[in-house]
């Protein structure tokens, strides 16, 4: 009996070793993704441990694993539990010894392109998928993440640590909490450095799968010193489709490259307006973000349509991925979050060299 069970276990593992993780291009068994396999009569029960709860191919992996195991003679029922364990690229943990598995910086060439909107909605979408997420608003020129997340103030500090605010399952810290709104500060390099270090070391983040950082726009000293203070897993550039914005975005990409931050890709925001009859109106031109990404040889992460409810949601502290998750704009933002999560997993498991190098910028 025990021998028969062992035989079945082997056959199931062999069957699962033929199922590929579509993004990592290796099989589920080699990737150590199968856990707690049990056989009870003709029923097999096991857990698939994904590399991110925001896995865009979750349903496909589950269905292929089920089919493979149902192909084993003697197995008629399959019960699969899906879990996730997000890998780390080691950068964040190594340098600051923080339990943050991945840090993603969201930057832009200029202000007003939707950088904070993308950072907020990506963070919330990742948290909705079940990941542990932090959002650090380091935009010294316009720290509007608290408004976009509907947060007025920080909780009372605990012992010697600052406690991040929490909204929509995301832990939030903002440079806006540190300065009085009517007293704008002129941030000098060393001051900014110490503020950022404080954000990382003096804040009770707890364990995080993803820390999303909303960088200041542009490529000024501020952005440079910020990116240097925080070891980043990857950078994202948000741009509008029109030429002038793309030129700024190109400089943003160049900034990440100089800082040795792996480029996760380009997001094109406010790409088009969908009219009531379903047709698309290109307000700022079309295809620019994709062309920029192609020219710089970095991934294009997608286009986000214009939707007035994004602005309303931003002003009232209701991110669109929560307030209207079925809208095309929320779906596009969620897809960007899933794509980023998948790319970070691939990079963490394959090593940083698996990022596409930037061949040509400028
Ligand atoms: P940045 O961080 O680049 O300065 P924000 O995220 O603050 O830009 O966005 C600027 C303004 O544009 C905000 O009022 C925001 O709500 C709005 N906005 C951003 N993306 C969209 C979109 N896709 N559709 C409609 N409004 C948007």
mmCIF file of C-alpha atoms and ligand atoms in Angstrom:
data_model
loop_
_atom_site.group_PDB
_atom_site.id
_atom_site.type_symbol
_atom_site.label_atom_id
_atom_site.label_comp_id
_atom_site.label_asym_id
_atom_site.label_seq_id
_atom_site.Cartn_x
_atom_site.Cartn_y
_atom_site.Cartn_z
ATOM 1 C CA UNK A 1 0.000 0.000 0.000
ATOM 2 C CA UNK A 2 2.719 2.455 1.071
ATOM 3 C CA UNK A 3 4.737 1.393 -1.932
ATOM 4 C CA UNK A 4 1.765 2.024 -4.216
ATOM 5 C CA UNK A 5 1.382 5.493 -2.671
ATOM 6 C CA UNK A 6 5.055 6.267 -3.236
ATOM 7 C CA UNK A 7 4.685 5.174 -6.821
ATOM 8 C CA UNK A 8 1.726 7.513 -7.269
ATOM 9 C CA UNK A 9 3.590 10.393 -5.617
ATOM 10 C CA UNK A 10 6.448 9.896 -8.062
ATOM 11 C CA UNK A 11 4.079 9.747 -10.998
ATOM 12 C CA UNK A 12 2.323 12.937 -9.902
ATOM 13 C CA UNK A 13 5.626 14.758 -9.456
ATOM 14 C CA UNK A 14 6.738 13.522 -12.882
ATOM 15 C CA UNK A 15 3.479 14.800 -14.373
ATOM 16 C CA UNK A 16 3.929 18.177 -12.651
ATOM 17 C CA UNK A 17 7.517 18.379 -13.842
ATOM 18 C CA UNK A 18 6.096 18.631 -17.365
ATOM 19 C CA UNK A 19 4.117 21.775 -16.459
ATOM 20 C CA UNK A 20 6.025 24.959 -17.220
ATOM 21 C CA UNK A 21 5.822 28.228 -15.317
ATOM 22 C CA UNK A 22 5.117 30.318 -18.426
ATOM 23 C CA UNK A 23 7.179 33.304 -17.341
ATOM 24 C CA UNK A 24 10.081 31.621 -15.646
ATOM 25 C CA UNK A 25 10.327 28.988 -18.394
ATOM 26 C CA UNK A 26 11.069 26.213 -15.957
ATOM 27 C CA UNK A 27 8.819 23.499 -14.607
ATOM 28 C CA UNK A 28 6.880 23.637 -11.349
ATOM 29 C CA UNK A 29 8.926 20.897 -9.688
ATOM 30 C CA UNK A 30 12.351 22.342 -10.563
ATOM 31 C CA UNK A 31 11.131 25.699 -9.261
ATOM 32 C CA UNK A 32 10.108 24.066 -5.976
ATOM 33 C CA UNK A 33 6.578 25.306 -6.389
ATOM 34 C CA UNK A 34 4.808 22.097 -5.297
ATOM 35 C CA UNK A 35 4.181 21.644 -1.583
ATOM 36 C CA UNK A 36 2.208 19.330 0.716
ATOM 37 C CA UNK A 37 1.312 16.678 -1.834
ATOM 38 C CA UNK A 38 -1.091 14.140 -0.318
ATOM 39 C CA UNK A 39 -2.953 11.270 -1.887
ATOM 40 C CA UNK A 40 -6.177 9.950 -0.459
ATOM 41 C CA UNK A 41 -7.701 7.161 -2.517
ATOM 42 C CA UNK A 42 -8.170 8.603 -5.984
ATOM 43 C CA UNK A 43 -7.748 12.200 -4.810
ATOM 44 C CA UNK A 44 -4.532 14.230 -4.956
ATOM 45 C CA UNK A 45 -4.199 17.379 -2.855
ATOM 46 C CA UNK A 46 -1.299 19.807 -3.102
ATOM 47 C CA UNK A 47 -0.275 23.462 -2.907
ATOM 48 C CA UNK A 48 1.272 25.499 -5.703
ATOM 49 C CA UNK A 49 3.514 28.235 -4.312
ATOM 50 C CA UNK A 50 3.586 31.085 -6.820
ATOM 51 C CA UNK A 51 6.329 33.707 -6.912
ATOM 52 C CA UNK A 52 3.754 36.480 -6.565
ATOM 53 C CA UNK A 53 0.113 36.545 -5.483
ATOM 54 C CA UNK A 54 -0.386 39.032 -8.349
ATOM 55 C CA UNK A 55 0.579 36.334 -10.855
ATOM 56 C CA UNK A 56 -1.230 37.149 -14.112
ATOM 57 C CA UNK A 57 -1.048 33.501 -15.214
ATOM 58 C CA UNK A 58 -2.324 31.993 -11.998
ATOM 59 C CA UNK A 59 -5.439 30.422 -13.560
ATOM 60 C CA UNK A 60 -3.444 28.935 -16.427
ATOM 61 C CA UNK A 61 -0.839 27.384 -14.110
ATOM 62 C CA UNK A 62 -3.559 25.906 -11.909
ATOM 63 C CA UNK A 63 -5.472 24.456 -14.855
ATOM 64 C CA UNK A 64 -2.383 22.949 -16.511
ATOM 65 C CA UNK A 65 -1.269 21.391 -13.215
ATOM 66 C CA UNK A 66 -4.761 19.934 -12.719
ATOM 67 C CA UNK A 67 -4.839 18.451 -16.223
ATOM 68 C CA UNK A 68 -1.370 16.960 -15.775
ATOM 69 C CA UNK A 69 -2.265 15.254 -12.497
ATOM 70 C CA UNK A 70 -5.627 14.015 -13.817
ATOM 71 C CA UNK A 71 -3.579 12.253 -16.496
ATOM 72 C CA UNK A 72 -1.970 10.015 -13.839
ATOM 73 C CA UNK A 73 -3.733 6.630 -13.773
ATOM 74 C CA UNK A 74 -5.638 6.157 -10.514
ATOM 75 C CA UNK A 75 -6.169 9.882 -9.842
ATOM 76 C CA UNK A 76 -9.705 11.136 -10.450
ATOM 77 C CA UNK A 77 -9.886 14.212 -8.263
ATOM 78 C CA UNK A 78 -7.425 17.051 -7.765
ATOM 79 C CA UNK A 79 -7.580 19.685 -5.051
ATOM 80 C CA UNK A 80 -5.112 22.540 -5.509
ATOM 81 C CA UNK A 81 -4.383 25.334 -3.055
ATOM 82 C CA UNK A 82 -2.667 28.438 -4.433
ATOM 83 C CA UNK A 83 -0.168 30.305 -2.249
ATOM 84 C CA UNK A 84 2.632 32.776 -2.914
ATOM 85 C CA UNK A 85 6.107 33.387 -1.627
ATOM 86 C CA UNK A 86 7.632 36.440 -3.253
ATOM 87 C CA UNK A 87 11.353 36.064 -3.939
ATOM 88 C CA UNK A 88 13.773 38.901 -3.293
ATOM 89 C CA UNK A 89 16.566 40.097 -5.513
ATOM 90 C CA UNK A 90 18.644 40.522 -2.369
ATOM 91 C CA UNK A 91 19.409 44.166 -3.056
ATOM 92 C CA UNK A 92 17.124 45.803 -0.532
ATOM 93 C CA UNK A 93 17.748 43.260 2.173
ATOM 94 C CA UNK A 94 21.488 43.230 1.632
ATOM 95 C CA UNK A 95 22.219 46.908 1.865
ATOM 96 C CA UNK A 96 19.779 48.141 4.462
ATOM 97 C CA UNK A 97 19.064 44.798 6.141
ATOM 98 C CA UNK A 98 15.359 45.496 5.930
ATOM 99 C CA UNK A 99 12.786 42.765 5.454
ATOM 100 C CA UNK A 100 11.680 44.314 2.161
ATOM 101 C CA UNK A 101 11.813 41.813 -0.662
ATOM 102 C CA UNK A 102 11.506 44.174 -3.625
ATOM 103 C CA UNK A 103 11.618 47.954 -4.009
ATOM 104 C CA UNK A 104 10.148 49.502 -7.146
ATOM 105 C CA UNK A 105 10.783 53.166 -7.960
ATOM 106 C CA UNK A 106 8.237 55.012 -10.072
ATOM 107 C CA UNK A 107 9.730 58.032 -11.796
ATOM 108 C CA UNK A 108 8.904 60.454 -14.588
ATOM 109 C CA UNK A 109 10.682 63.077 -16.632
ATOM 110 C CA UNK A 110 8.217 65.801 -15.615
ATOM 111 C CA UNK A 111 5.457 66.343 -13.088
ATOM 112 C CA UNK A 112 1.795 65.936 -13.926
ATOM 113 C CA UNK A 113 2.096 62.820 -16.068
ATOM 114 C CA UNK A 114 0.382 60.526 -13.566
ATOM 115 C CA UNK A 115 3.438 59.131 -11.777
ATOM 116 C CA UNK A 116 1.767 59.223 -8.335
ATOM 117 C CA UNK A 117 -1.465 57.846 -9.794
ATOM 118 C CA UNK A 118 0.426 54.871 -11.204
ATOM 119 C CA UNK A 119 2.426 54.357 -7.975
ATOM 120 C CA UNK A 120 -0.731 54.457 -5.812
ATOM 121 C CA UNK A 121 -2.816 52.158 -8.009
ATOM 122 C CA UNK A 122 0.011 49.679 -8.564
ATOM 123 C CA UNK A 123 0.571 49.491 -4.796
ATOM 124 C CA UNK A 124 -3.143 49.021 -4.079
ATOM 125 C CA UNK A 125 -3.543 46.434 -6.866
ATOM 126 C CA UNK A 126 -0.613 44.416 -5.468
ATOM 127 C CA UNK A 127 -2.110 44.575 -1.969
ATOM 128 C CA UNK A 128 -5.502 43.492 -3.324
ATOM 129 C CA UNK A 129 -3.870 40.388 -4.762
ATOM 130 C CA UNK A 130 -2.734 39.473 -1.259
ATOM 131 C CA UNK A 131 0.835 40.819 -1.241
ATOM 132 C CA UNK A 132 2.330 42.768 1.662
ATOM 133 C CA UNK A 133 2.869 46.234 0.247
ATOM 134 C CA UNK A 134 4.372 49.537 1.343
ATOM 135 C CA UNK A 135 4.157 52.857 -0.468
ATOM 136 C CA UNK A 136 6.805 55.479 0.158
ATOM 137 C CA UNK A 137 5.969 58.914 -1.155
ATOM 138 C CA UNK A 138 9.305 60.611 -1.708
ATOM 139 C CA UNK A 139 7.990 63.266 -4.073
ATOM 140 C CA UNK A 140 9.342 66.326 -2.298
ATOM 141 C CA UNK A 141 7.795 68.694 -4.835
ATOM 142 C CA UNK A 142 4.243 67.415 -4.506
ATOM 143 C CA UNK A 143 3.747 64.721 -1.878
ATOM 144 C CA UNK A 144 0.130 63.953 -2.776
ATOM 145 C CA UNK A 145 0.012 60.252 -1.960
ATOM 146 C CA UNK A 146 -1.763 60.876 1.393
ATOM 147 C CA UNK A 147 -4.562 62.725 -0.455
ATOM 148 C CA UNK A 148 -4.799 60.019 -3.101
ATOM 149 C CA UNK A 149 -4.991 57.341 -0.391
ATOM 150 C CA UNK A 150 -7.383 59.330 1.812
ATOM 151 C CA UNK A 151 -4.932 59.576 4.718
ATOM 152 C CA UNK A 152 -4.816 62.647 6.924
ATOM 153 C CA UNK A 153 -2.135 61.841 9.442
ATOM 154 C CA UNK A 154 0.256 59.222 10.720
ATOM 155 C CA UNK A 155 -0.678 56.972 13.625
ATOM 156 C CA UNK A 156 0.983 57.684 16.977
ATOM 157 C CA UNK A 157 4.623 56.466 16.915
ATOM 158 C CA UNK A 158 5.443 53.264 18.798
ATOM 159 C CA UNK A 159 8.474 53.442 21.081
ATOM 160 C CA UNK A 160 11.206 54.906 18.868
ATOM 161 C CA UNK A 161 9.634 53.920 15.549
ATOM 162 C CA UNK A 162 7.279 55.742 13.228
ATOM 163 C CA UNK A 163 4.207 53.717 12.360
ATOM 164 C CA UNK A 164 3.122 53.983 8.719
ATOM 165 C CA UNK A 165 -0.470 54.886 7.973
ATOM 166 C CA UNK A 166 -2.527 52.128 6.385
ATOM 167 C CA UNK A 167 -5.142 52.350 3.641
ATOM 168 C CA UNK A 168 -6.520 49.783 1.209
ATOM 169 C CA UNK A 169 -4.137 47.210 2.701
ATOM 170 C CA UNK A 170 -1.067 49.344 1.904
ATOM 171 C CA UNK A 171 1.335 50.782 4.485
ATOM 172 C CA UNK A 172 1.970 54.387 3.573
ATOM 173 C CA UNK A 173 4.705 56.838 4.509
ATOM 174 C CA UNK A 174 5.006 60.257 2.904
ATOM 175 C CA UNK A 175 7.455 63.091 2.989
ATOM 176 C CA UNK A 176 4.252 65.146 3.187
ATOM 177 C CA UNK A 177 3.775 63.967 6.785
ATOM 178 C CA UNK A 178 7.153 65.509 7.668
ATOM 179 C CA UNK A 179 6.572 69.030 6.392
ATOM 180 C CA UNK A 180 3.821 71.504 7.106
ATOM 181 C CA UNK A 181 1.819 72.178 3.923
ATOM 182 C CA UNK A 182 2.216 75.946 4.285
ATOM 183 C CA UNK A 183 5.947 75.736 4.904
ATOM 184 C CA UNK A 184 7.551 74.203 1.843
ATOM 185 C CA UNK A 185 11.089 73.080 2.500
ATOM 186 C CA UNK A 186 14.034 73.506 0.226
ATOM 187 C CA UNK A 187 15.532 70.072 0.270
ATOM 188 C CA UNK A 188 19.294 69.990 0.179
ATOM 189 C CA UNK A 189 21.112 66.800 -0.711
ATOM 190 C CA UNK A 190 22.293 65.651 2.754
ATOM 191 C CA UNK A 191 18.963 66.525 4.346
ATOM 192 C CA UNK A 192 17.125 64.477 1.787
ATOM 193 C CA UNK A 193 19.505 61.595 2.266
ATOM 194 C CA UNK A 194 18.919 61.526 5.985
ATOM 195 C CA UNK A 195 15.144 61.871 5.547
ATOM 196 C CA UNK A 196 15.088 58.883 3.223
ATOM 197 C CA UNK A 197 17.281 56.808 5.493
ATOM 198 C CA UNK A 198 14.925 57.665 8.308
ATOM 199 C CA UNK A 199 11.975 56.530 6.201
ATOM 200 C CA UNK A 200 13.626 53.179 5.825
ATOM 201 C CA UNK A 201 15.227 52.593 9.185
ATOM 202 C CA UNK A 202 12.969 54.454 11.621
ATOM 203 C CA UNK A 203 9.666 53.271 10.184
ATOM 204 C CA UNK A 204 7.965 50.111 11.347
ATOM 205 C CA UNK A 205 7.355 48.692 7.860
ATOM 206 C CA UNK A 206 7.357 45.060 8.942
ATOM 207 C CA UNK A 207 7.906 42.426 6.286
ATOM 208 C CA UNK A 208 7.040 43.637 2.816
ATOM 209 C CA UNK A 209 6.857 41.826 -0.499
ATOM 210 C CA UNK A 210 6.914 45.117 -2.391
ATOM 211 C CA UNK A 211 7.828 48.667 -1.473
ATOM 212 C CA UNK A 212 6.644 51.092 -4.161
ATOM 213 C CA UNK A 213 8.504 54.415 -4.115
ATOM 214 C CA UNK A 214 6.998 57.510 -5.698
ATOM 215 C CA UNK A 215 10.101 59.481 -6.733
ATOM 216 C CA UNK A 216 10.142 63.207 -7.378
ATOM 217 C CA UNK A 217 9.746 64.033 -11.072
ATOM 218 C CA UNK A 218 12.753 64.855 -13.192
ATOM 219 C CA UNK A 219 16.355 63.911 -12.956
ATOM 220 C CA UNK A 220 17.497 66.504 -10.486
ATOM 221 C CA UNK A 221 19.761 65.912 -7.502
ATOM 222 C CA UNK A 222 16.761 64.993 -5.424
ATOM 223 C CA UNK A 223 15.845 61.986 -7.528
ATOM 224 C CA UNK A 224 19.472 60.942 -7.759
ATOM 225 C CA UNK A 225 20.166 61.033 -4.049
ATOM 226 C CA UNK A 226 16.895 59.271 -3.317
ATOM 227 C CA UNK A 227 17.597 56.432 -5.673
ATOM 228 C CA UNK A 228 21.090 56.112 -4.230
ATOM 229 C CA UNK A 229 19.842 55.959 -0.648
ATOM 230 C CA UNK A 230 17.493 53.112 -1.395
ATOM 231 C CA UNK A 231 18.698 49.955 -3.099
ATOM 232 C CA UNK A 232 16.121 49.441 -5.807
ATOM 233 C CA UNK A 233 15.022 46.233 -7.494
ATOM 234 C CA UNK A 234 13.827 48.145 -10.524
ATOM 235 C CA UNK A 235 12.584 51.430 -11.913
ATOM 236 C CA UNK A 236 9.489 52.334 -13.904
ATOM 237 C CA UNK A 237 9.093 55.485 -15.974
ATOM 238 C CA UNK A 238 5.665 57.010 -16.549
ATOM 239 C CA UNK A 239 5.199 59.199 -19.608
ATOM 240 C CA UNK A 240 2.484 60.843 -21.664
ATOM 241 C CA UNK A 241 2.344 59.904 -25.346
ATOM 242 C CA UNK A 242 3.393 63.261 -26.787
ATOM 243 C CA UNK A 243 6.895 64.007 -27.999
ATOM 244 C CA UNK A 244 7.902 66.579 -25.373
ATOM 245 C CA UNK A 245 6.967 64.230 -22.565
ATOM 246 C CA UNK A 246 8.805 61.361 -24.224
ATOM 247 C CA UNK A 247 12.025 63.378 -24.370
ATOM 248 C CA UNK A 248 11.791 63.965 -20.622
ATOM 249 C CA UNK A 249 10.992 60.302 -20.082
ATOM 250 C CA UNK A 250 14.100 59.332 -22.028
ATOM 251 C CA UNK A 251 16.134 61.369 -19.550
ATOM 252 C CA UNK A 252 14.369 59.538 -16.721
ATOM 253 C CA UNK A 253 15.433 56.215 -18.208
ATOM 254 C CA UNK A 254 18.963 57.507 -18.525
ATOM 255 C CA UNK A 255 18.927 58.483 -14.852
ATOM 256 C CA UNK A 256 18.014 54.943 -13.784
ATOM 257 C CA UNK A 257 20.651 53.531 -16.093
ATOM 258 C CA UNK A 258 23.346 55.747 -14.606
ATOM 259 C CA UNK A 259 22.308 54.687 -11.135
ATOM 260 C CA UNK A 260 22.489 51.042 -12.151
ATOM 261 C CA UNK A 261 18.793 50.560 -11.370
ATOM 262 C CA UNK A 262 17.379 47.790 -13.587
ATOM 263 C CA UNK A 263 14.730 49.155 -15.930
ATOM 264 C CA UNK A 264 11.391 47.418 -15.443
ATOM 265 C CA UNK A 265 9.803 49.408 -18.231
ATOM 266 C CA UNK A 266 7.785 52.343 -19.510
ATOM 267 C CA UNK A 267 4.104 53.053 -18.792
ATOM 268 C CA UNK A 268 2.240 55.385 -21.132
ATOM 269 C CA UNK A 269 -0.473 57.257 -19.242
ATOM 270 C CA UNK A 270 -3.418 59.245 -20.584
ATOM 271 C CA UNK A 271 -2.984 57.440 -23.877
ATOM 272 C CA UNK A 272 -6.481 57.880 -25.227
ATOM 273 C CA UNK A 273 -10.022 58.754 -24.284
ATOM 274 C CA UNK A 274 -12.733 56.195 -24.833
ATOM 275 C CA UNK A 275 -15.850 57.892 -26.203
ATOM 276 C CA UNK A 276 -19.358 56.727 -25.248
ATOM 277 C CA UNK A 277 -19.685 54.906 -28.590
ATOM 278 C CA UNK A 278 -16.555 52.884 -27.778
ATOM 279 C CA UNK A 279 -14.222 54.636 -30.227
ATOM 280 C CA UNK A 280 -10.843 55.865 -29.040
ATOM 281 C CA UNK A 281 -9.716 59.435 -29.292
ATOM 282 C CA UNK A 282 -5.967 60.028 -29.179
ATOM 283 C CA UNK A 283 -5.613 63.323 -27.399
ATOM 284 C CA UNK A 284 -1.835 63.481 -27.111
ATOM 285 C CA UNK A 285 -0.861 61.328 -30.103
ATOM 286 C CA UNK A 286 -0.307 57.619 -30.138
ATOM 287 C CA UNK A 287 2.391 54.963 -29.851
ATOM 288 C CA UNK A 288 5.038 57.237 -28.311
ATOM 289 C CA UNK A 289 5.609 55.234 -25.122
ATOM 290 C CA UNK A 290 5.986 51.998 -27.051
ATOM 291 C CA UNK A 291 8.397 53.631 -29.503
ATOM 292 C CA UNK A 292 10.462 55.012 -26.617
ATOM 293 C CA UNK A 293 10.571 51.630 -24.885
ATOM 294 C CA UNK A 294 11.560 49.914 -28.128
ATOM 295 C CA UNK A 295 14.277 52.457 -28.880
ATOM 296 C CA UNK A 296 15.711 52.093 -25.375
ATOM 297 C CA UNK A 297 15.253 48.322 -25.499
ATOM 298 C CA UNK A 298 13.247 48.206 -22.282
ATOM 299 C CA UNK A 299 9.845 46.542 -21.764
ATOM 300 C CA UNK A 300 6.701 48.474 -22.608
ATOM 301 C CA UNK A 301 4.316 47.927 -19.707
ATOM 302 C CA UNK A 302 1.163 49.226 -21.342
ATOM 303 C CA UNK A 303 -1.109 52.156 -21.989
ATOM 304 C CA UNK A 304 -3.475 53.688 -19.434
ATOM 305 C CA UNK A 305 -6.521 55.486 -20.842
ATOM 306 C CA UNK A 306 -7.758 58.883 -19.679
ATOM 307 C CA UNK A 307 -10.735 58.624 -17.368
ATOM 308 C CA UNK A 308 -12.036 61.596 -15.389
ATOM 309 C CA UNK A 309 -12.906 59.298 -12.492
ATOM 310 C CA UNK A 310 -9.160 58.711 -11.972
ATOM 311 C CA UNK A 311 -8.776 62.365 -11.065
ATOM 312 C CA UNK A 312 -11.904 62.358 -8.912
ATOM 313 C CA UNK A 313 -10.635 59.221 -7.143
ATOM 314 C CA UNK A 314 -7.236 60.843 -6.650
ATOM 315 C CA UNK A 315 -8.742 63.982 -5.159
ATOM 316 C CA UNK A 316 -11.060 62.109 -2.804
ATOM 317 C CA UNK A 317 -8.737 59.326 -1.669
ATOM 318 C CA UNK A 318 -10.371 56.489 -3.609
ATOM 319 C CA UNK A 319 -7.914 54.775 -5.957
ATOM 320 C CA UNK A 320 -9.663 53.667 -9.145
ATOM 321 C CA UNK A 321 -8.535 50.026 -8.782
ATOM 322 C CA UNK A 322 -10.736 49.912 -5.676
ATOM 323 C CA UNK A 323 -13.560 52.304 -6.550
ATOM 324 C CA UNK A 324 -14.203 50.903 -10.031
ATOM 325 C CA UNK A 325 -12.066 47.799 -10.587
ATOM 326 C CA UNK A 326 -13.991 46.774 -13.705
ATOM 327 C CA UNK A 327 -13.301 50.032 -15.578
ATOM 328 C CA UNK A 328 -10.834 49.808 -18.488
ATOM 329 C CA UNK A 329 -8.460 52.212 -16.709
ATOM 330 C CA UNK A 330 -8.436 50.115 -13.497
ATOM 331 C CA UNK A 331 -7.902 46.951 -15.514
ATOM 332 C CA UNK A 332 -4.983 48.581 -17.335
ATOM 333 C CA UNK A 333 -3.396 49.675 -14.033
ATOM 334 C CA UNK A 334 -3.899 46.220 -12.507
ATOM 335 C CA UNK A 335 -2.291 44.640 -15.559
ATOM 336 C CA UNK A 336 0.742 46.910 -15.080
ATOM 337 C CA UNK A 337 0.978 45.825 -11.426
ATOM 338 C CA UNK A 338 0.801 42.135 -12.373
ATOM 339 C CA UNK A 339 3.326 42.571 -15.132
ATOM 340 C CA UNK A 340 5.746 44.307 -12.753
ATOM 341 C CA UNK A 341 5.307 41.600 -10.122
ATOM 342 C CA UNK A 342 5.999 38.894 -12.702
ATOM 343 C CA UNK A 343 9.092 40.690 -14.006
ATOM 344 C CA UNK A 344 10.456 41.117 -10.477
ATOM 345 C CA UNK A 345 9.963 37.402 -9.783
ATOM 346 C CA UNK A 346 11.768 36.441 -12.959
ATOM 347 C CA UNK A 347 14.618 38.799 -12.142
ATOM 348 C CA UNK A 348 14.867 37.617 -8.537
ATOM 349 C CA UNK A 349 14.974 33.965 -9.515
ATOM 350 C CA UNK A 350 17.232 34.358 -12.527
ATOM 351 C CA UNK A 351 19.505 37.031 -11.085
ATOM 352 C CA UNK A 352 19.608 40.718 -11.964
ATOM 353 C CA UNK A 353 21.336 39.949 -15.261
ATOM 354 C CA UNK A 354 18.005 38.611 -16.519
ATOM 355 C CA UNK A 355 16.754 42.166 -16.926
ATOM 356 C CA UNK A 356 16.882 43.344 -20.480
ATOM 357 C CA UNK A 357 19.937 45.585 -20.750
ATOM 358 C CA UNK A 358 19.498 49.055 -22.089
ATOM 359 C CA UNK A 359 21.439 49.288 -25.307
ATOM 360 C CA UNK A 360 20.503 52.643 -26.600
ATOM 361 C CA UNK A 361 19.398 55.718 -24.799
ATOM 362 C CA UNK A 362 19.862 59.316 -25.780
HETATM 363 P P1 LIG B 1 2.464 63.219 -11.166
HETATM 364 O O1 LIG B 1 2.685 62.339 -9.997
HETATM 365 O O2 LIG B 1 3.205 62.768 -12.397
HETATM 366 O O3 LIG B 1 2.697 64.670 -10.881
HETATM 367 P P2 LIG B 1 -0.352 62.722 -10.744
HETATM 368 O O4 LIG B 1 -0.447 61.258 -10.552
HETATM 369 O O5 LIG B 1 -0.431 63.612 -9.539
HETATM 370 O O6 LIG B 1 0.925 63.109 -11.597
HETATM 371 O O7 LIG B 1 -1.483 63.107 -11.814
HETATM 372 C C1 LIG B 1 -1.719 64.458 -12.204
HETATM 373 C C2 LIG B 1 -3.231 64.649 -12.344
HETATM 374 O O8 LIG B 1 -3.728 63.881 -13.433
HETATM 375 C C3 LIG B 1 -3.999 64.180 -11.125
HETATM 376 O O9 LIG B 1 -5.094 65.061 -10.927
HETATM 377 C C4 LIG B 1 -4.507 62.808 -11.524
HETATM 378 O O10 LIG B 1 -5.704 62.453 -10.848
HETATM 379 C C5 LIG B 1 -4.745 62.980 -13.008
HETATM 380 N N1 LIG B 1 -4.581 61.733 -13.776
HETATM 381 C C6 LIG B 1 -3.509 60.907 -13.771
HETATM 382 N N2 LIG B 1 -3.700 59.861 -14.601
HETATM 383 C C7 LIG B 1 -4.933 60.020 -15.155
HETATM 384 C C8 LIG B 1 -5.728 59.277 -16.103
HETATM 385 N N3 LIG B 1 -5.267 58.157 -16.652
HETATM 386 N N4 LIG B 1 -6.949 59.782 -16.422
HETATM 387 C C9 LIG B 1 -7.411 60.928 -15.876
HETATM 388 N N5 LIG B 1 -6.723 61.662 -14.986
HETATM 389 C C10 LIG B 1 -5.496 61.235 -14.624
#
